[in-house]
mmCIF file of C-alpha atoms in Angstrom:
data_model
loop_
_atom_site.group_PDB
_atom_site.id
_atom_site.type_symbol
_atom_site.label_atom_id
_atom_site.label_comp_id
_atom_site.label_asym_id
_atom_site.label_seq_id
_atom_site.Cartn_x
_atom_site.Cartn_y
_atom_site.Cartn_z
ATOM 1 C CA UNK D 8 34.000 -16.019 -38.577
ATOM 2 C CA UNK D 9 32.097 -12.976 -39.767
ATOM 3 C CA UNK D 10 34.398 -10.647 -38.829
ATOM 4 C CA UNK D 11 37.914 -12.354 -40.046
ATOM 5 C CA UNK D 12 36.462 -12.720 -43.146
ATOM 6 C CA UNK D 13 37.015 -9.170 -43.804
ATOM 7 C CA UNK D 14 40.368 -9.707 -43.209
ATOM 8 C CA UNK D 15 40.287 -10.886 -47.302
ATOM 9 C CA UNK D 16 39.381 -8.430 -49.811
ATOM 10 C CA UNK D 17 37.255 -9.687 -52.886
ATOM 11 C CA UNK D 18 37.987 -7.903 -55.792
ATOM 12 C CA UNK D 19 36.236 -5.462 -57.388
ATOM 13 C CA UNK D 20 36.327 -3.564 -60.930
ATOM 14 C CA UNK D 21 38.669 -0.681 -60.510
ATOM 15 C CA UNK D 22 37.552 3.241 -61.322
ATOM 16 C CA UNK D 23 40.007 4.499 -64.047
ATOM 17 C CA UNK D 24 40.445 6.922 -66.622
ATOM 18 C CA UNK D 25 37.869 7.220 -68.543
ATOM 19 C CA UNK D 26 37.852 7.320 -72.364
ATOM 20 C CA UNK D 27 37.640 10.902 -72.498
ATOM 21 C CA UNK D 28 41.125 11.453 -71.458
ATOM 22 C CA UNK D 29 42.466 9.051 -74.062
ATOM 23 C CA UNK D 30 43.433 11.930 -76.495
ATOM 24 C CA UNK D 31 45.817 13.111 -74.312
ATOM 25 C CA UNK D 32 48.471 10.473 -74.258
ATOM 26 C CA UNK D 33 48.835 11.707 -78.072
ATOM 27 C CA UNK D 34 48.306 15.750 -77.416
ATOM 28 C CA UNK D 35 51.165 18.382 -77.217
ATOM 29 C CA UNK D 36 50.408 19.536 -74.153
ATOM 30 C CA UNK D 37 50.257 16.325 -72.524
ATOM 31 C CA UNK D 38 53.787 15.331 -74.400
ATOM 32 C CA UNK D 39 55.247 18.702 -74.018
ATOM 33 C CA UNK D 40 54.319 18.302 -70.109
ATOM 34 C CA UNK D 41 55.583 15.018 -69.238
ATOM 35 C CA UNK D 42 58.117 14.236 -71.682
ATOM 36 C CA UNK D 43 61.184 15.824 -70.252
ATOM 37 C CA UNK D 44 59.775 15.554 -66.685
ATOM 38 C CA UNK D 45 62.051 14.472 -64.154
ATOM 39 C CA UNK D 46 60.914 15.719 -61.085
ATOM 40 C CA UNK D 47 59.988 11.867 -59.733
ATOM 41 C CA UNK D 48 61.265 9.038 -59.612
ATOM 42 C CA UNK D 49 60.370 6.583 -62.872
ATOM 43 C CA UNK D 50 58.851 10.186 -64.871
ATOM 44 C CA UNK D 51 56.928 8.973 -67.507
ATOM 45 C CA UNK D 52 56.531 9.975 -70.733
ATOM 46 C CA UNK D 53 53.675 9.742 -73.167
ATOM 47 C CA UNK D 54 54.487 6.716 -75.181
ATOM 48 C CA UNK D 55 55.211 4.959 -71.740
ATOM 49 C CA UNK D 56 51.700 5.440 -70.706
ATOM 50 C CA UNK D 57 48.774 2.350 -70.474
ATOM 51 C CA UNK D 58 45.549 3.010 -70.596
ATOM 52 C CA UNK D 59 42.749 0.224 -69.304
ATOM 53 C CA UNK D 60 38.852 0.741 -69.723
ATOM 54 C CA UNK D 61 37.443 -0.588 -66.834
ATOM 55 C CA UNK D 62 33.675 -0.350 -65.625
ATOM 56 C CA UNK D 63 32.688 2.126 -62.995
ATOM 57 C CA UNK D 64 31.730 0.761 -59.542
ATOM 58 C CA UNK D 65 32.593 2.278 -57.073
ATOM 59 C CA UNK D 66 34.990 5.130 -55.712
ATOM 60 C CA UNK D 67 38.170 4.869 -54.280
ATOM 61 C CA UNK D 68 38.461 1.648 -51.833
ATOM 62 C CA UNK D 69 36.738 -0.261 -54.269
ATOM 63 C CA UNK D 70 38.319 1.294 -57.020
ATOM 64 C CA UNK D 71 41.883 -0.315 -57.857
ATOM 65 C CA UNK D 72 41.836 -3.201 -55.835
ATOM 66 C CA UNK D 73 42.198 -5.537 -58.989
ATOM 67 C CA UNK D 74 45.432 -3.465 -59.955
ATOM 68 C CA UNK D 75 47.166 -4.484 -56.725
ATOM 69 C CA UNK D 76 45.378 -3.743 -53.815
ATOM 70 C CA UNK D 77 45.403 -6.110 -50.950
ATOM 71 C CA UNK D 78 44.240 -7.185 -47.920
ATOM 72 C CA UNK D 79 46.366 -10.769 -47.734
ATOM 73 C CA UNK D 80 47.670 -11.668 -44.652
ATOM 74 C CA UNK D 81 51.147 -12.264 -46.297
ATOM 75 C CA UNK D 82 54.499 -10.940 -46.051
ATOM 76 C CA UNK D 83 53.144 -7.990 -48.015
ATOM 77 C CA UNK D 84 54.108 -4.836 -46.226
ATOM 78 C CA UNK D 85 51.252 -1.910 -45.648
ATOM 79 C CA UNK D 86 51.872 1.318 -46.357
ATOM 80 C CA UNK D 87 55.421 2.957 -45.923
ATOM 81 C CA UNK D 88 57.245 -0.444 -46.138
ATOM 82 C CA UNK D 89 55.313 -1.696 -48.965
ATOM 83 C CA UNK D 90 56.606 1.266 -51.002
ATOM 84 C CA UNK D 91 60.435 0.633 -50.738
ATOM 85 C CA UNK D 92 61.061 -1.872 -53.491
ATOM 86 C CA UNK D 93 62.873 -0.585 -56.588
ATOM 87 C CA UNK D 94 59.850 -0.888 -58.832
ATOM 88 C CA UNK D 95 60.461 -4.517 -60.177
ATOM 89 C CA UNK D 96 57.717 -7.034 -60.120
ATOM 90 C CA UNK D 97 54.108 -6.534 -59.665
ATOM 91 C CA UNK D 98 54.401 -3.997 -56.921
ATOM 92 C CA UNK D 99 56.602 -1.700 -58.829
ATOM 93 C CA UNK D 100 53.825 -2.175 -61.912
ATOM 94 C CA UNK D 101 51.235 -0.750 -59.753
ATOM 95 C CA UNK D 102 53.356 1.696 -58.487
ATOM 96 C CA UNK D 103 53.884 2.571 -62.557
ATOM 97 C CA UNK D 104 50.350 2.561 -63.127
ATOM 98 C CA UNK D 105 48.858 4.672 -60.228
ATOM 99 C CA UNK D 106 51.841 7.676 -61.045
ATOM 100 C CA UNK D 107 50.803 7.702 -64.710
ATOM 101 C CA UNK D 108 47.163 7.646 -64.110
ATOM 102 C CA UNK D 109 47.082 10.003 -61.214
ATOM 103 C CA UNK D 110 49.461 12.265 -63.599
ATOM 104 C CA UNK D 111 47.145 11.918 -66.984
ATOM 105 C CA UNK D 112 44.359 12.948 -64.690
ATOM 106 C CA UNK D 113 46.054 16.018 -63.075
ATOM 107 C CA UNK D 114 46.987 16.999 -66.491
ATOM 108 C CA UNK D 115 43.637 16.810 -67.884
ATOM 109 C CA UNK D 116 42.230 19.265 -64.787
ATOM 110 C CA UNK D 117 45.227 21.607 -65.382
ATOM 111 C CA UNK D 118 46.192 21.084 -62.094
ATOM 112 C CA UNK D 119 50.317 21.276 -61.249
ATOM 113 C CA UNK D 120 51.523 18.827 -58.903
ATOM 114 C CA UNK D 121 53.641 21.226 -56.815
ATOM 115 C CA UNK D 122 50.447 23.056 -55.992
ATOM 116 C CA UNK D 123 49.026 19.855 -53.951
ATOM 117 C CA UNK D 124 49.676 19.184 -50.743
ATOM 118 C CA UNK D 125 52.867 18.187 -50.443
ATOM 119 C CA UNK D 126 51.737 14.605 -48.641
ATOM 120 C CA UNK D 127 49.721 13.509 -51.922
ATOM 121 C CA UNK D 128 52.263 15.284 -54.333
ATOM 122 C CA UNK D 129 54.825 12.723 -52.366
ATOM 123 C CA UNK D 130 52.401 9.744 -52.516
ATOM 124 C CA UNK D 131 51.547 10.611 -56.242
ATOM 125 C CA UNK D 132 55.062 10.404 -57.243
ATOM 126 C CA UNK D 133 55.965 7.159 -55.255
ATOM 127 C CA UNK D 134 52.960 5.635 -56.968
ATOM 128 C CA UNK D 135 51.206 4.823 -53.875
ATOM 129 C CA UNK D 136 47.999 6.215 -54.407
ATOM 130 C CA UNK D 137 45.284 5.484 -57.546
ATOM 131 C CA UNK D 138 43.872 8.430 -59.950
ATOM 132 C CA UNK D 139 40.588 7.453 -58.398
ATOM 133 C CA UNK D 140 41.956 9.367 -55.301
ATOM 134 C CA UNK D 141 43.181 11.909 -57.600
ATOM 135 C CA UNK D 142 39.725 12.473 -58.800
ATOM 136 C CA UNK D 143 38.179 12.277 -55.188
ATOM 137 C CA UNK D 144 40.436 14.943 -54.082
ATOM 138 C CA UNK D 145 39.826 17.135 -57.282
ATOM 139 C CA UNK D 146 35.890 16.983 -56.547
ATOM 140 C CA UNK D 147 36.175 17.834 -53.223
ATOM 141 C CA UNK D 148 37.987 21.235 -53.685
ATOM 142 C CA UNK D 149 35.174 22.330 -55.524
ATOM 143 C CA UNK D 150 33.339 22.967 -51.886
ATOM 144 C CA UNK D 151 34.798 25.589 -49.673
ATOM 145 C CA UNK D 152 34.269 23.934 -46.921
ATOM 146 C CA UNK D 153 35.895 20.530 -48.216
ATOM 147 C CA UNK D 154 38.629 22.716 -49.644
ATOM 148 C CA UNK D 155 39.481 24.456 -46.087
ATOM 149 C CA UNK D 156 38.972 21.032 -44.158
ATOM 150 C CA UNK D 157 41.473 19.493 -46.819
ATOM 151 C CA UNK D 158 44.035 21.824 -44.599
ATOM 152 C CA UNK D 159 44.960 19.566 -42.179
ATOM 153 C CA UNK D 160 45.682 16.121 -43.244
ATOM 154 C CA UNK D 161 43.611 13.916 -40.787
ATOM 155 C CA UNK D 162 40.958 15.683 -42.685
ATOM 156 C CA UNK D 163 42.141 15.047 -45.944
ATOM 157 C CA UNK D 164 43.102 11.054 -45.463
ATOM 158 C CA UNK D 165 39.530 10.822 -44.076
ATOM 159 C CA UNK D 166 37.925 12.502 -46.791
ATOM 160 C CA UNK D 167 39.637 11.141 -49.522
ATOM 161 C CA UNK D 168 38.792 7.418 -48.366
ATOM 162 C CA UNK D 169 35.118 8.385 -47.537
ATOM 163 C CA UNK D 170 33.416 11.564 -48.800
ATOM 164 C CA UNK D 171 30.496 11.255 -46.468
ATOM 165 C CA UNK D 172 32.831 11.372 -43.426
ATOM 166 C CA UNK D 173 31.902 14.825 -42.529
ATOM 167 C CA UNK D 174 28.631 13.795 -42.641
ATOM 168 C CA UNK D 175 29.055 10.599 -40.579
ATOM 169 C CA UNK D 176 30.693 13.165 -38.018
ATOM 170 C CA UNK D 177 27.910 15.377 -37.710
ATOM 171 C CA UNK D 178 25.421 12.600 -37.381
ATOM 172 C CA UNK D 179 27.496 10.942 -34.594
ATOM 173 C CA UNK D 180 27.737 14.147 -32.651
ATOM 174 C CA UNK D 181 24.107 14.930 -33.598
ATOM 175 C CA UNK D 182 22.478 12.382 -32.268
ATOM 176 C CA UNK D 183 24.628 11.179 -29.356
ATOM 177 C CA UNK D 184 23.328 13.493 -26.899
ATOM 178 C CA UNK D 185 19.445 11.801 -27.338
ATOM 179 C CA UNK D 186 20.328 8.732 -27.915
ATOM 180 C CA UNK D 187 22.703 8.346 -24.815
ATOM 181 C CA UNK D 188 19.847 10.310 -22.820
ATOM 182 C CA UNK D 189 17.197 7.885 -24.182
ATOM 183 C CA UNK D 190 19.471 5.042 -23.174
ATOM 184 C CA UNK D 191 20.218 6.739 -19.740
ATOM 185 C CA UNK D 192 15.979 6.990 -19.052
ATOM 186 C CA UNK D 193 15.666 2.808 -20.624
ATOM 187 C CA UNK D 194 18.158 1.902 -18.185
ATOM 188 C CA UNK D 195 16.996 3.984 -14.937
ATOM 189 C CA UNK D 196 13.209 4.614 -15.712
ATOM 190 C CA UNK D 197 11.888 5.810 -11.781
ATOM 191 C CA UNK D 198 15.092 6.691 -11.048
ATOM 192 C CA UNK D 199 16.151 8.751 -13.882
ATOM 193 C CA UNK D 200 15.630 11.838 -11.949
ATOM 194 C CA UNK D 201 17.079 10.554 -8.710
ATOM 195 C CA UNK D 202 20.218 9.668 -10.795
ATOM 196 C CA UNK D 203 20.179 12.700 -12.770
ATOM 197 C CA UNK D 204 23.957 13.573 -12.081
ATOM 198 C CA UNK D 205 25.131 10.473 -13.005
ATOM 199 C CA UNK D 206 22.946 10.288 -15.960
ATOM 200 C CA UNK D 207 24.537 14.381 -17.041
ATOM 201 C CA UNK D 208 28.233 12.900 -16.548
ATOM 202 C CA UNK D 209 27.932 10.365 -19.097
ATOM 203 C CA UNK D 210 26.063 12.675 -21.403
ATOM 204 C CA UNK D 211 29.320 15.084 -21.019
ATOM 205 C CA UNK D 212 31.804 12.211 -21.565
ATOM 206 C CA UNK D 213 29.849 11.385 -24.619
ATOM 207 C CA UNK D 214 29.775 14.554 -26.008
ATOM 208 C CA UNK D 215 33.749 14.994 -25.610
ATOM 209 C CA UNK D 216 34.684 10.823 -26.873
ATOM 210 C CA UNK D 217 31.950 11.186 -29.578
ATOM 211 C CA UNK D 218 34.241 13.336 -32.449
ATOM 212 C CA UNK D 219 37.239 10.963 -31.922
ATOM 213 C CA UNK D 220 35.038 7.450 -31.958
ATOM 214 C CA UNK D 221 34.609 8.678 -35.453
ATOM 215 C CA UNK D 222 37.576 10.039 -36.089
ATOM 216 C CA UNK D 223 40.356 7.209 -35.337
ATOM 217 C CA UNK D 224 38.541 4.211 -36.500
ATOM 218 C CA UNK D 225 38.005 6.074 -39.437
ATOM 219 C CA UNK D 226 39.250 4.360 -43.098
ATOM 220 C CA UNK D 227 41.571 6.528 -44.380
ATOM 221 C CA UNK D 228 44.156 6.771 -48.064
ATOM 222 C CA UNK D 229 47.374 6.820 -46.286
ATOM 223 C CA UNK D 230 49.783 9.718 -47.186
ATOM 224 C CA UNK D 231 52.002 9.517 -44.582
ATOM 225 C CA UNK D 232 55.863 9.308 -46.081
ATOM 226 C CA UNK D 233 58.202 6.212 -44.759
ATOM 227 C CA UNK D 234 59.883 7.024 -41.594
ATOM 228 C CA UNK D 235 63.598 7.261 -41.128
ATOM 229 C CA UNK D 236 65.608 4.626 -41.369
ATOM 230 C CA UNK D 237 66.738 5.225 -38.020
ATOM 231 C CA UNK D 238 63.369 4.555 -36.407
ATOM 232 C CA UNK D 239 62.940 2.008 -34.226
ATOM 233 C CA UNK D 240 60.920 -1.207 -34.753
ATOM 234 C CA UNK D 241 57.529 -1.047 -32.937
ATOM 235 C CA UNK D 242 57.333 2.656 -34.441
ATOM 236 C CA UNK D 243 58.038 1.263 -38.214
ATOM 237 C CA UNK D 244 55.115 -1.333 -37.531
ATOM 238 C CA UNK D 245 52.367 0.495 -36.030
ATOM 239 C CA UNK D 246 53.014 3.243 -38.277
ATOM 240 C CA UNK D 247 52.373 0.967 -41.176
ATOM 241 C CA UNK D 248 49.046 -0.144 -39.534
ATOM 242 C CA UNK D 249 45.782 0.738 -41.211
ATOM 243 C CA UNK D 250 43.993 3.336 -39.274
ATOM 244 C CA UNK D 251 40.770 1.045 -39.611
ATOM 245 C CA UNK D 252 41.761 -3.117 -38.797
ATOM 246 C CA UNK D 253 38.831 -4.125 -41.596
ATOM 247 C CA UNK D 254 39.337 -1.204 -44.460
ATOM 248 C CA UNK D 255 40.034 -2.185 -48.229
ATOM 249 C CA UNK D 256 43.663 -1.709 -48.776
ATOM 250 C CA UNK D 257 43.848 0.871 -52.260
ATOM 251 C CA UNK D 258 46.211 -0.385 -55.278
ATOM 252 C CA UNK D 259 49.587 -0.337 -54.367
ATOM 253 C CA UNK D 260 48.913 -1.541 -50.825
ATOM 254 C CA UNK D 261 48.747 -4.206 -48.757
ATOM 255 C CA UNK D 262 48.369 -5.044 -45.196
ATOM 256 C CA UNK D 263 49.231 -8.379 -42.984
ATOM 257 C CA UNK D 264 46.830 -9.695 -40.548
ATOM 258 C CA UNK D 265 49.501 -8.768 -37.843
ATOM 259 C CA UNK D 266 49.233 -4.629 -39.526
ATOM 260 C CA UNK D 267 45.676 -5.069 -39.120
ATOM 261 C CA UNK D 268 45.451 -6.591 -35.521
ATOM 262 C CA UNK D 269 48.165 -3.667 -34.759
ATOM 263 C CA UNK D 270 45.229 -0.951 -35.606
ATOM 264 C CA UNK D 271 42.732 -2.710 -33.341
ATOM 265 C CA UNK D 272 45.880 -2.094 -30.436
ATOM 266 C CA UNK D 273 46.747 1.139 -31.863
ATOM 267 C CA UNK D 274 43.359 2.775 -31.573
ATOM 268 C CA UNK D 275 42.476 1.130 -28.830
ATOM 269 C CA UNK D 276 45.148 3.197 -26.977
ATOM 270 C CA UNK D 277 44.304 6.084 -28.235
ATOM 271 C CA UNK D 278 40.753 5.517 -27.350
ATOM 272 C CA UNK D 279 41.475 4.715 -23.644
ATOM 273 C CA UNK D 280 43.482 8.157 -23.452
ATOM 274 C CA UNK D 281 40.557 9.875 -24.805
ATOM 275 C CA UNK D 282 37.829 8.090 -22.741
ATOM 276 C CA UNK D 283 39.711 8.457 -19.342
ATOM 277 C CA UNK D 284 40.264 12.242 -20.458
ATOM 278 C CA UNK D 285 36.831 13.070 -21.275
ATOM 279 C CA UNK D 286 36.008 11.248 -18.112
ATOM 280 C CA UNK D 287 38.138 13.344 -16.114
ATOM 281 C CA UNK D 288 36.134 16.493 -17.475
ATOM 282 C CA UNK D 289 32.710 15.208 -17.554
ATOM 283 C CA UNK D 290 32.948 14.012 -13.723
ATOM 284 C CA UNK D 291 34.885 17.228 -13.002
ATOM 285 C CA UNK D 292 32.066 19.088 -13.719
ATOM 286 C CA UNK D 293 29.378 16.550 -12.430
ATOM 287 C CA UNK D 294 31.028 16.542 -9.166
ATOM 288 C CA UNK D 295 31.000 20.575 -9.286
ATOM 289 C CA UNK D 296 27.317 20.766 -10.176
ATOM 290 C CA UNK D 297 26.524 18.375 -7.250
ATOM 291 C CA UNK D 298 28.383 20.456 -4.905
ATOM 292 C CA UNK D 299 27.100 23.676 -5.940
ATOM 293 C CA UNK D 300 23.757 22.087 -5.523
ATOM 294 C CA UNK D 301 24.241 21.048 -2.104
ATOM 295 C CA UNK D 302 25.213 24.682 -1.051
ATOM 296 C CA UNK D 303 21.685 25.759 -2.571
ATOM 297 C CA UNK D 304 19.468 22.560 -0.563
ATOM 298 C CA UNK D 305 21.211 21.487 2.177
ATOM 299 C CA UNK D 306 18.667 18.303 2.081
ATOM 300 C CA UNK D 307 20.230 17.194 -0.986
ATOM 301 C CA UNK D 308 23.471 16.048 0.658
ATOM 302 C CA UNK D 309 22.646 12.736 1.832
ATOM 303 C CA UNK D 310 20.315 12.061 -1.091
ATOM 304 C CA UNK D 311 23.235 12.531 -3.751
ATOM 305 C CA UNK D 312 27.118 11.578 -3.841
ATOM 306 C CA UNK D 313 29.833 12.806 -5.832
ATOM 307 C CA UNK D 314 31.018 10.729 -8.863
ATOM 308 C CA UNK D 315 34.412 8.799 -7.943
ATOM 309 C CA UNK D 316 36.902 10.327 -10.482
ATOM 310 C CA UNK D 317 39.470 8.415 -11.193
ATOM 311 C CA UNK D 318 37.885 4.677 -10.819
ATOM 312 C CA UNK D 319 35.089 6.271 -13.144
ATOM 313 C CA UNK D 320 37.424 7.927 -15.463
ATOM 314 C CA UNK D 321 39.939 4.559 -15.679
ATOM 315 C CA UNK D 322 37.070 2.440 -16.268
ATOM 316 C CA UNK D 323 35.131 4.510 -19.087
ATOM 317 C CA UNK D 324 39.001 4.157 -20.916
ATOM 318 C CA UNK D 325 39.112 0.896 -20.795
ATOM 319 C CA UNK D 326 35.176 0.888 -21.642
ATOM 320 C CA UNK D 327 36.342 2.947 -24.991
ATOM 321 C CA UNK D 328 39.661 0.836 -25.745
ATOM 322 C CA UNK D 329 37.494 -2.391 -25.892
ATOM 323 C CA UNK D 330 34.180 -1.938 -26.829
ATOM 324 C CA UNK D 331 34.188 1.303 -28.564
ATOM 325 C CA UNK D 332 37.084 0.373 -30.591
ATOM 326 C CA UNK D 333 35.588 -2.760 -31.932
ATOM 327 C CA UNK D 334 32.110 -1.875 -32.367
ATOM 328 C CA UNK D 335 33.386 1.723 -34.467
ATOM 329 C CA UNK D 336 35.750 -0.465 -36.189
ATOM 330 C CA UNK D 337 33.219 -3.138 -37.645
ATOM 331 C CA UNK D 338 30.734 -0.369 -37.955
ATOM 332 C CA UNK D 339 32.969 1.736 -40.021
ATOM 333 C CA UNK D 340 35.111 -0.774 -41.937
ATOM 334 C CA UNK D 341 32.790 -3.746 -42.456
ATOM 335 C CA UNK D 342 29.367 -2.252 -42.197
ATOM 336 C CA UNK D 343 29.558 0.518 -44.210
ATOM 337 C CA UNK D 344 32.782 0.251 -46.368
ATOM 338 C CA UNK D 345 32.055 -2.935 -47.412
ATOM 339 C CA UNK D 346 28.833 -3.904 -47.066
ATOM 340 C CA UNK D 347 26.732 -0.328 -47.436
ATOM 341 C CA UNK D 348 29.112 1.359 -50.078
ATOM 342 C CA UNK D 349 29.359 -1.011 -52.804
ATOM 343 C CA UNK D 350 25.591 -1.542 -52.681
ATOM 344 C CA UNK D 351 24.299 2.477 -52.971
ATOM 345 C CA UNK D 352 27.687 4.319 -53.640
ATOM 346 C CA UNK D 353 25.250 5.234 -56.694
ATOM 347 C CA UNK D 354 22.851 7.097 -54.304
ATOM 348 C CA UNK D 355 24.425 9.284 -51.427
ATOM 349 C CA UNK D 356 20.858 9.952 -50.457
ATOM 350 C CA UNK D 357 19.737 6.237 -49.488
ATOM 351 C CA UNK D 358 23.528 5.530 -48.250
ATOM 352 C CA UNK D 359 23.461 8.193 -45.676
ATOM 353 C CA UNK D 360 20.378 7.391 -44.410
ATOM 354 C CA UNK D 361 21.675 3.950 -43.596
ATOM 355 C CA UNK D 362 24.178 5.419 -42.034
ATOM 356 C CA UNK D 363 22.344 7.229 -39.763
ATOM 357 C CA UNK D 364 20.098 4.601 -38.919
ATOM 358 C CA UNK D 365 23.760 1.858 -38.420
ATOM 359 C CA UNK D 366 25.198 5.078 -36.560
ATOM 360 C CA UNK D 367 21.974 5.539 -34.084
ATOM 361 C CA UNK D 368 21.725 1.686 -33.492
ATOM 362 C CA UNK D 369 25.298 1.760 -32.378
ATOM 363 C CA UNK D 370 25.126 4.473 -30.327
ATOM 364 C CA UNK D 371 22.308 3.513 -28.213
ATOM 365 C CA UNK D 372 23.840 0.037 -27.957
ATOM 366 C CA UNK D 373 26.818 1.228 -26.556
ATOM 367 C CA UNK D 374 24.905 3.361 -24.052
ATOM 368 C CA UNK D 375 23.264 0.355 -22.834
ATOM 369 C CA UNK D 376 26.163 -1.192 -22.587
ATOM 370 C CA UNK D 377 28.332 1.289 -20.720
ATOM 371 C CA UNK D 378 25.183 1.718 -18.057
ATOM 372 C CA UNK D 379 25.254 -1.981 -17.873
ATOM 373 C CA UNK D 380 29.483 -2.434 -17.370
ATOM 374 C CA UNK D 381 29.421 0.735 -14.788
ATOM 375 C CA UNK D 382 26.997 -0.691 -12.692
ATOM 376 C CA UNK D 383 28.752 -4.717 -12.685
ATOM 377 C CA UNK D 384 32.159 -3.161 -12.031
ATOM 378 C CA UNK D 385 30.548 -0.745 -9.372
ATOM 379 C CA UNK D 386 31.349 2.635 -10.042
ATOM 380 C CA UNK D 387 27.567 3.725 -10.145
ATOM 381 C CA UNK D 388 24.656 2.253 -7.884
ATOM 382 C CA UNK D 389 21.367 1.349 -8.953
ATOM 383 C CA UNK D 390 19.110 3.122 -6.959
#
């Protein structure tokens, strides 16, 4: 029950412009700028422009949600089918509102739209993204290293939906090798040595599956365009999945329960290619250290077998497609979107620390768990 209530978004007070900006709507510049624009679709103009105070909460997922935002489990279509009305009716109103507030706020930074990336200069004139994202994306250029990861556009959904992300990353990766070790010697105790092979295998596969267990279950602000017309159903649909089943759809969103159970599937392939593949590797070379140390003591070779392969690497993808998924999924769209942010969004400091401690838990769970699953399905032996 826990979990499908996060199906439902409860609203939150949206981040806007702030008052400062509300001398532009009557400046030259800002007139002189947008009046005779036409470059998008519904091009605003000064005197067409609304401006709302609203009270500062939090940053972009919670920001907006009261302007249209939603996580219903409707007929409301996520992402690029959600943006193909004509603008009528309250969808096309948020659409209105995100353009002119994303646009007000670009103006006020001196920033041109065609020198964004041509994914959010798309999604800023189709309305489908807030100015809160605007403003996210504006204060992360002012790092170099945001800036350059802000390149590639995996990157830049991620960051734009969570700024800690790169920090979440590193912590994963981090702390994956000791905590999987530490989980490895809980499990084995006497016989950590004895199964010390077994024991460097699933540190390898960790290492490798670690990056992407944070990377696909990741939240992200959409900015992929509609595909063509031409494309086929099942593409259209998981394509308009969220890339997390539990995030906080932004204003001018909205995703079904079917869109959300489609990113559970969706990753959960994904995470089964990249479990099997680091598998492959990480036994590879397990299997290659165990030989090589069998031609240095030849007493070795009945004390020590070679990993099986493929009924190793098969079974840590489904291990990654089912358990994985879900517990990265909850961890990363209930846990810390919407329980963790909203409550110290105000202090980075105290939020990731939480989310190192969430992050830690969850990895040495799911060492436990995989030690647990190899040994009932019997690819490794308790000694």
């Amino acid at each position: 029950m826990a979990i499908a209530s996060c199906f439902f978004c409860v609203p939150t007070p949206n981040t806007s412009i702030s008052e400062s900006n509300l001398h532009l709507a009557s400046s030259p510049v800002f007139s002189a700028r947008f009046s005779t624009s036409s470059s998008f679709p519904g091009a605003i103009s000064a005197k067409s422009i609304s401006l709302h105070r609203r009270v500062s909460i939090s940053p972009v997922f919670s920001a907006s949600i009261d302007n249209g935002g939603s996580d219903n489990i409707g007929g409301g279509g996520g992402g690029g089918d959600g943006d193909k009305n004509d603008g009528n009716g309250e969808g096309g109103e948020d659409r209105d509102r995100n353009r002119n507030e994303a646009m007000l706020i670009l103006a006020e930074s001196g920033t041109e739209l065609e020198s964004l990336p041509k994914d959010l200069a798309a999604a800023i004139e189709a309305g489908r993204i807030p100015g809160s994202v605007i403003t996210k994306f504006l204060e992360l250029q002012r790092s170099a290293v945001m800036r350059w990861l802000m390149q590639f556009a995996g990157f830049r959904e991620r960051l734009l939906a969570d700024d800690l992300f790169l920090a979440k990353l590193a912590m994963e990766c981090g702390v994956g090798v000791f905590t999987k070790t530490a989980a490895e010697y809980e499990r084995r105790r006497e016989n950590f040595f004895n199964e010390l092979e077994v024991v460097f295998a699933d540190v390898v596969m960790a290492i490798i599956a670690d990056f992407m267990l944070v990377y696909l279950p990741a939240p992200t602000v959409s900015l992929r365009p509609p595909l063509a017309l031409t494309a086929g159903g099942i593409s259209k649909f998981f394509h308009n999945c969220p890339d997390n089943a539990f995030q906080i759809a932004i204003s001018g969103t909205s995703y079904t329960l079917l869109q959300r159970l489609g990113a559970i599937a969706r990753n959960g392939a994904k995470l089964f290619a990249v479990g099997t593949t680091s598998s492959l590797v990480g036994t590879a070379v397990t299997n290659a250290f165990i030989k090589a140390r069998r031609a240095v003591d030849q007493t070795s070779e009945a004390e020590v077998e070679t990993v099986p392969i493929v009924s190793t690497s098969v079974a840590y993808g489904v291990y990654m497609a089912v358990s994985s998924n879900l517990r990265y999924q909850v961890l990363a769209g209930v846990i810390e979107q919407r329980l963790l942010e909203p409550m110290l969004h105000q202090h980075k400091l105290a939020l990731s620390a939480m989310c190192f401690a969430v992050r830690t838990g969850n990895t040495f769970l799911g060492s436990l768990l995989w030690v647990d699953y190899a040994r009932l399905i019997g690819i490794q032996k308790s000694h």
